[in-house]
Coordinates of C-alpha atoms and ligand atoms in Angstrom, one line a residue:
M1 CA 51.2 77.3 88.1
S2 CA 51.3 79.1 91.4
R3 CA 54.5 80.3 93.1
F4 CA 55.6 82.5 95.9
V5 CA 57.8 85.4 94.6
Y6 CA 59.1 87.9 97.1
A7 CA 59.9 91.0 94.9
D8 CA 60.0 93.7 97.6
N9 CA 63.7 93.7 98.5
A10 CA 63.8 97.4 98.9
A11 CA 61.4 97.1 101.8
T12 CA 63.4 94.4 103.5
T13 CA 65.3 91.3 102.9
P14 CA 65.5 87.9 104.5
I15 CA 68.4 87.0 106.8
T16 CA 70.6 84.5 105.0
E17 CA 71.9 81.2 106.5
P18 CA 75.5 82.3 106.8
V19 CA 74.4 85.6 108.5
L20 CA 72.2 83.7 110.9
R21 CA 75.1 81.2 111.7
A22 CA 77.5 84.1 112.4
M23 CA 74.9 85.6 114.8
M24 CA 73.9 82.4 116.7
P25 CA 76.7 82.3 119.3
Y26 CA 75.8 85.9 120.3
L27 CA 72.2 85.0 120.8
T28 CA 73.1 82.0 122.9
E29 CA 76.3 81.4 124.9
C30 CA 78.1 84.7 124.2
Y31 CA 75.5 86.8 126.0
G32 CA 78.0 89.0 127.9
N33 CA 77.6 92.8 128.1
P34 CA 80.6 94.3 126.2
S35 CA 81.0 96.9 129.0
S36 CA 81.7 94.2 131.6
M37 CA 85.2 93.5 132.9
Y38 CA 85.1 89.7 133.0
S39 CA 86.0 87.4 130.1
K40 CA 82.4 86.8 129.0
G41 CA 82.0 90.6 128.5
R42 CA 85.4 90.9 126.9
E43 CA 84.4 88.2 124.4
A44 CA 81.4 90.3 123.4
K45 CA 83.5 93.4 123.2
R46 CA 86.0 91.6 120.9
A47 CA 83.2 90.6 118.5
L48 CA 81.9 94.2 118.6
E49 CA 85.2 95.7 117.6
L50 CA 86.0 93.1 115.0
A51 CA 82.6 93.8 113.4
R52 CA 83.3 97.5 113.5
E53 CA 86.7 97.1 111.8
S54 CA 85.3 94.9 109.1
I55 CA 82.3 97.2 108.3
A56 CA 84.5 100.3 108.4
E57 CA 86.9 98.7 105.9
W58 CA 84.2 97.9 103.4
I59 CA 83.2 101.6 103.2
G60 CA 86.8 103.0 103.3
A61 CA 86.4 104.4 106.8
R62 CA 88.3 104.0 110.1
P63 CA 86.7 101.9 112.8
G64 CA 86.7 105.0 115.1
E65 CA 84.4 106.8 112.6
L66 CA 81.6 104.2 112.8
Y67 CA 78.8 104.3 115.3
F68 CA 76.2 101.6 115.6
T69 CA 72.5 102.6 115.8
A70 CA 69.1 101.0 115.7
G71 CA 68.8 101.3 111.9
G72 CA 68.6 103.7 109.0
S73 CA 66.0 105.9 110.4
E74 CA 68.0 106.6 113.6
S75 CA 71.2 107.2 111.6
D76 CA 69.4 109.7 109.3
N77 CA 67.8 111.5 112.3
W78 CA 71.1 111.6 114.1
A79 CA 73.0 113.0 111.1
L80 CA 70.6 115.8 110.5
K81 CA 69.7 116.8 114.0
G82 CA 73.1 116.2 115.5
I83 CA 74.9 118.3 112.9
A84 CA 72.2 121.0 112.6
R85 CA 72.1 121.6 116.4
E86 CA 75.9 121.6 116.7
L87 CA 76.4 124.1 113.8
A88 CA 73.6 126.3 115.0
L89 CA 76.0 127.2 117.8
Q90 CA 78.1 128.9 115.1
G91 CA 75.0 130.6 113.6
K92 CA 74.6 128.1 110.7
K93 CA 70.9 127.3 110.6
H94 CA 70.4 126.3 107.0
L95 CA 70.1 122.8 105.5
I96 CA 69.9 121.5 102.0
T97 CA 68.2 118.3 101.0
T98 CA 66.0 117.0 98.2
C99 CA 62.3 116.5 97.7
F100 CA 62.6 112.7 97.2
E101 CA 64.5 111.6 100.3
H102 CA 63.3 108.8 102.6
H103 CA 60.9 110.1 105.2
A104 CA 63.6 109.5 107.9
V105 CA 65.4 112.5 106.3
L106 CA 62.4 114.5 105.2
H107 CA 60.6 114.4 108.5
A108 CA 63.8 115.0 110.5
A109 CA 64.3 118.1 108.3
Q110 CA 60.7 119.2 108.9
A111 CA 61.2 118.7 112.7
L112 CA 64.3 121.0 112.4
E113 CA 62.2 123.6 110.6
R114 CA 59.9 123.6 113.6
E115 CA 63.0 124.3 115.8
G116 CA 63.8 127.4 113.7
F117 CA 66.1 126.0 111.0
S118 CA 65.5 126.8 107.4
V119 CA 65.6 124.0 104.8
T120 CA 66.0 124.1 101.0
Y121 CA 64.4 121.1 99.3
L122 CA 66.0 120.7 95.9
P123 CA 63.9 119.5 93.0
V124 CA 64.6 116.2 91.3
H125 CA 64.4 116.0 87.6
E126 CA 62.1 113.8 85.6
N127 CA 64.8 111.1 85.3
G128 CA 65.0 111.0 89.1
L129 CA 68.4 112.7 89.4
V130 CA 69.6 115.6 91.4
R131 CA 71.8 118.1 89.6
P132 CA 75.1 118.9 91.4
E133 CA 75.1 122.5 90.1
E134 CA 71.7 123.0 91.8
V135 CA 73.3 121.9 95.1
A136 CA 76.1 124.4 94.5
N137 CA 73.7 127.2 93.8
A138 CA 71.7 126.5 97.0
I139 CA 74.7 126.7 99.3
R140 CA 74.6 129.9 101.5
E141 CA 76.9 131.5 104.0
D142 CA 74.9 129.9 106.8
T143 CA 74.5 126.4 105.3
A144 CA 75.4 123.7 107.8
L145 CA 74.6 120.5 106.0
V146 CA 73.7 119.0 102.6
S147 CA 71.9 115.6 102.7
V148 CA 71.3 113.8 99.4
M149 CA 70.6 110.1 99.2
Y150 CA 72.9 107.7 97.3
A151 CA 70.1 105.7 95.7
N152 CA 66.4 106.2 96.0
N153 CA 64.4 103.5 97.6
E154 CA 61.4 103.8 95.3
I155 CA 62.6 104.5 91.8
G156 CA 66.2 103.2 92.4
T157 CA 67.9 106.2 90.8
I158 CA 71.6 106.6 91.7
Q159 CA 72.7 110.1 92.5
P160 CA 76.1 111.7 91.6
I161 CA 77.1 111.8 95.2
A162 CA 80.9 112.0 94.6
E163 CA 80.4 115.2 92.6
I164 CA 78.0 116.6 95.3
G165 CA 80.5 115.6 98.0
A166 CA 83.3 117.5 96.1
I167 CA 81.2 120.6 95.9
C168 CA 80.4 120.5 99.6
R169 CA 84.0 119.9 100.6
E170 CA 85.2 122.8 98.5
R171 CA 82.6 125.1 100.0
G172 CA 83.2 123.9 103.6
V173 CA 79.7 122.4 104.0
I174 CA 79.2 119.0 105.7
F175 CA 77.8 116.3 103.4
H176 CA 75.6 113.5 104.5
T177 CA 74.3 110.7 102.3
D178 CA 71.5 108.2 103.2
A179 CA 73.2 105.1 101.6
V180 CA 70.8 102.6 103.0
Q181 CA 69.8 101.3 99.5
A182 CA 73.4 101.5 98.2
V183 CA 75.5 99.8 100.8
G184 CA 76.4 96.3 99.6
T185 CA 75.1 97.0 96.1
L186 CA 77.1 100.0 94.9
P187 CA 80.8 100.7 95.5
I188 CA 81.4 103.0 98.5
D189 CA 84.6 104.8 99.5
V190 CA 83.8 107.6 101.9
A191 CA 87.2 109.2 101.4
E192 CA 87.1 109.1 97.6
Q193 CA 83.5 110.2 97.4
N194 CA 84.0 113.1 99.8
I195 CA 81.3 111.8 102.2
D196 CA 81.3 113.3 105.7
L197 CA 78.4 111.3 107.1
L198 CA 76.8 108.1 105.8
S199 CA 73.7 106.1 107.0
L200 CA 73.4 102.4 106.5
S201 CA 70.9 99.8 107.7
G202 CA 71.2 96.0 108.1
H203 CA 67.8 94.7 107.0
K204 CA 68.2 95.9 103.4
L205 CA 71.2 93.7 102.9
H206 CA 70.2 90.4 104.6
A207 CA 71.1 91.4 108.2
P208 CA 68.5 91.7 110.9
K209 CA 66.1 94.6 111.3
G210 CA 66.9 97.2 114.0
I211 CA 70.6 97.5 113.3
G212 CA 72.4 100.2 111.4
A213 CA 75.3 102.5 111.6
L214 CA 76.3 106.1 111.1
Y215 CA 79.7 107.0 109.7
V216 CA 81.0 110.3 111.0
R217 CA 84.3 111.5 109.5
R218 CA 87.0 112.1 112.0
G219 CA 87.1 115.8 113.1
I220 CA 83.4 116.4 112.7
T221 CA 81.5 117.2 115.9
I222 CA 78.0 115.9 116.1
Q223 CA 75.6 116.3 119.1
N224 CA 74.2 113.1 120.6
L225 CA 70.8 111.9 119.7
V226 CA 70.6 109.3 122.5
D227 CA 72.2 110.2 125.8
G228 CA 73.0 107.7 128.5
G229 CA 75.9 105.3 129.1
A230 CA 79.4 105.5 127.6
Q231 CA 78.8 103.1 124.7
E232 CA 80.0 104.0 121.3
R233 CA 82.7 106.3 122.8
G234 CA 80.0 108.3 124.6
R235 CA 78.2 109.2 121.4
R236 CA 75.3 106.7 121.3
A237 CA 74.1 105.2 124.5
G238 CA 72.5 101.8 124.9
T239 CA 73.8 98.2 125.4
E240 CA 75.1 97.1 122.0
N241 CA 73.1 94.7 120.0
I242 CA 76.0 92.4 119.5
A243 CA 74.3 89.6 117.6
A244 CA 72.8 92.0 115.1
I245 CA 76.1 93.9 114.8
V246 CA 77.9 90.6 114.0
G247 CA 75.2 89.8 111.5
L248 CA 75.6 93.2 109.8
A249 CA 79.3 92.6 109.4
A250 CA 78.7 89.2 108.0
A251 CA 76.0 90.4 105.6
L252 CA 78.1 93.3 104.4
R253 CA 81.1 91.1 103.8
D254 CA 79.0 88.7 101.8
A255 CA 77.4 91.5 99.8
C256 CA 80.6 93.4 99.1
S257 CA 82.7 90.4 98.2
T258 CA 80.2 89.3 95.5
M259 CA 79.0 92.8 94.4
K260 CA 79.9 92.6 90.8
E261 CA 78.5 89.2 90.0
R262 CA 75.3 89.9 91.9
A263 CA 74.8 93.3 90.2
E264 CA 75.3 91.7 86.7
R265 CA 72.8 89.0 87.4
L266 CA 70.2 91.4 88.9
C267 CA 70.6 93.9 86.1
A268 CA 69.8 91.2 83.6
L269 CA 66.7 90.1 85.6
R270 CA 65.6 93.7 86.1
D271 CA 66.0 94.6 82.4
R272 CA 64.0 91.5 81.3
L273 CA 61.3 92.4 83.8
I274 CA 61.2 96.0 82.5
E275 CA 61.1 95.0 78.9
G276 CA 58.3 92.5 79.5
A277 CA 56.3 94.9 81.7
L278 CA 56.5 97.7 79.1
Q279 CA 54.7 95.5 76.6
I280 CA 51.6 96.1 78.7
P281 CA 49.6 99.0 77.1
G282 CA 49.6 102.2 79.2
S283 CA 52.7 101.3 81.2
S284 CA 55.7 103.5 81.7
L285 CA 59.0 103.2 83.6
N286 CA 59.7 105.7 86.4
G287 CA 63.2 107.0 86.9
D288 CA 66.3 106.8 84.7
A289 CA 66.9 103.4 83.0
Q290 CA 70.7 103.6 83.3
H291 CA 71.5 105.2 86.6
R292 CA 69.4 102.7 88.5
L293 CA 69.8 100.1 91.2
P294 CA 70.3 96.6 89.8
G295 CA 67.1 95.1 91.2
N296 CA 64.7 98.1 90.9
V297 CA 61.7 98.2 88.6
N298 CA 59.1 101.0 89.1
L299 CA 56.2 101.4 86.7
C300 CA 53.0 103.4 86.3
L301 CA 50.1 101.5 84.9
E302 CA 47.5 104.0 83.7
G303 CA 44.0 103.6 85.0
V304 CA 44.9 101.0 87.6
D305 CA 44.6 101.5 91.4
G306 CA 48.0 100.6 93.0
E307 CA 46.6 99.2 96.2
A308 CA 44.1 97.0 94.4
M309 CA 46.9 95.8 92.2
L310 CA 49.0 94.8 95.2
L311 CA 46.1 92.7 96.6
L312 CA 45.6 90.8 93.4
L313 CA 49.3 90.2 93.0
D314 CA 49.4 88.9 96.6
R315 CA 46.7 86.4 95.7
Q316 CA 49.0 85.1 93.0
G317 CA 51.8 84.8 95.6
I318 CA 53.7 88.0 94.5
C319 CA 54.9 90.5 97.1
A320 CA 55.3 93.9 95.6
S321 CA 54.8 97.5 96.6
S322 CA 53.2 100.7 95.4
G323 CA 55.1 103.8 96.6
S324 CA 57.3 103.0 99.6
A325 CA 56.3 100.5 102.3
C326 CA 56.2 103.4 104.8
T327 CA 53.3 105.2 102.9
A328 CA 51.4 102.1 101.9
G329 CA 48.0 102.0 103.6
S330 CA 47.7 105.7 103.3
L331 CA 45.9 107.0 100.2
E332 CA 48.5 109.7 99.3
A333 CA 50.5 109.4 96.1
S334 CA 54.2 108.7 96.6
H335 CA 56.2 111.9 97.3
V336 CA 59.0 110.5 95.2
L337 CA 56.8 110.1 92.1
L338 CA 55.3 113.5 92.6
A339 CA 58.8 114.9 92.9
I340 CA 59.8 113.6 89.5
G341 CA 56.7 115.2 88.0
I342 CA 54.3 112.3 87.7
P343 CA 50.7 113.6 88.0
P344 CA 49.0 112.5 91.3
E345 CA 46.4 110.2 89.6
L346 CA 49.0 108.4 87.6
A347 CA 51.3 108.2 90.7
K348 CA 48.6 106.2 92.4
S349 CA 48.9 103.5 89.7
S350 CA 52.5 102.8 90.5
L351 CA 54.1 99.4 91.0
R352 CA 57.5 98.8 92.6
L353 CA 59.1 95.4 92.1
T354 CA 62.5 95.1 93.7
L355 CA 64.5 91.9 92.9
G356 CA 67.1 90.4 95.3
D357 CA 69.6 87.6 95.5
Q358 CA 66.9 85.0 96.1
N359 CA 65.0 85.8 92.9
T360 CA 65.4 83.8 89.7
E361 CA 64.6 84.0 86.0
E362 CA 61.5 81.8 86.7
D363 CA 60.3 84.4 89.2
V364 CA 60.6 87.1 86.6
E365 CA 58.7 85.0 84.0
Y366 CA 56.1 84.2 86.6
I367 CA 55.5 87.9 87.3
L368 CA 55.3 88.6 83.6
S369 CA 52.8 85.8 83.1
V370 CA 50.5 87.1 85.9
L371 CA 50.8 90.9 85.5
P372 CA 48.9 91.6 82.3
A373 CA 45.8 89.7 83.4
V374 CA 45.8 91.5 86.8
I375 CA 46.0 94.9 85.1
E376 CA 43.3 93.9 82.5
R377 CA 41.0 92.9 85.3
L378 CA 41.5 96.1 87.2
R379 CA 40.9 98.2 84.2
T380 CA 37.7 96.5 83.3
S381 CA 36.2 96.3 86.8
Ligands
PLP401 C1 64.8 101.5 104.6 C2 65.4 102.8 104.4 C3 65.6 103.7 105.5 C4 65.2 103.3 106.9 O1 66.0 102.3 107.5 P1 65.4 101.4 108.7 O2 66.6 100.6 109.1 O3 64.2 100.7 108.2 O4 65.1 102.4 109.8 C5 66.2 104.9 105.3 N1 66.5 105.3 104.1 C6 66.3 104.5 103.0 C7 66.8 105.0 101.7 C8 65.7 103.3 103.1 O5 65.5 102.5 102.1

């Protein structure tokens, strides 16, 4: 019994039929440039603004607070660099983030350190959670920005961002969250959760790759990352990717309008997969079992090489990951697993399976039928 099971939805997701259908007119006959005066341009402009209104509404923002970007990485870079460089003008040159952020945040923070900023990297506890009181204790007179992700892309843990946001608001510090893994899966209301900036990306929620957005709360000044034309109210230059933006709006609508049912279904699949996988001797779950993204399973399998495991699973038609996709291919242990205190050797035996809307109970049973033999084989080889 051989199947194809895509269980790497935290790395990327396929575009769905309805999203593709929504995009098609903007890849074909509606090719106008939204900055043009004639009707073909205005038609594109209208689609752009309708998409902006719709996306803003799903996260509790105003359309004027949303800027389209080329994805999560650009949004994260813009948030950190744009705010840090602006507030440096007021002498605020300190940032706070955590050790287990996505590399788009971590490497942007390191780039700022090379520009003379100082950065506090907060620890993450063994359950994969950041403690709000530690954020409060790290805030200084010269702190410009706090950046804590909403949900971790490797171990799926969900952070107490509303509490962290409240602390930042009270202390007059700007709060950014990388919500790439959360948008469309967890409820978001930027006003209620005291979020000043939020990054999102299309391809993690069935929209195309290369489209994302940054929410910037009204009244916050951020320096541009990309200079050029007057698109995005002069804040982010470049002819807008209308088809992808329309796709993002359609994908977000589909995800948000079915959030509860999808989460329930995925939690059940996830818990069945965790329960089955933990029957394997020498296996352990990474990250809190409760405060966890619906589709996320992340395990360590003692004595097994993570990369070899992925190759054998691939031969059985299973797409999974070990560490994050961005570090796969390099021999380093995942910085996220190290951050939660997993020893380097054990961290190299990790397996991340992330389930999505297209996965079924049969997929989970298939993974559970294949996994023990794969691990047994690697342990005895
Ligand atoms: C995927 C991801 C990103 C990067 O988004 P891209 O659109 O691929 O650039 C950033 N942060 C998190 C948490 C992610 O999962």
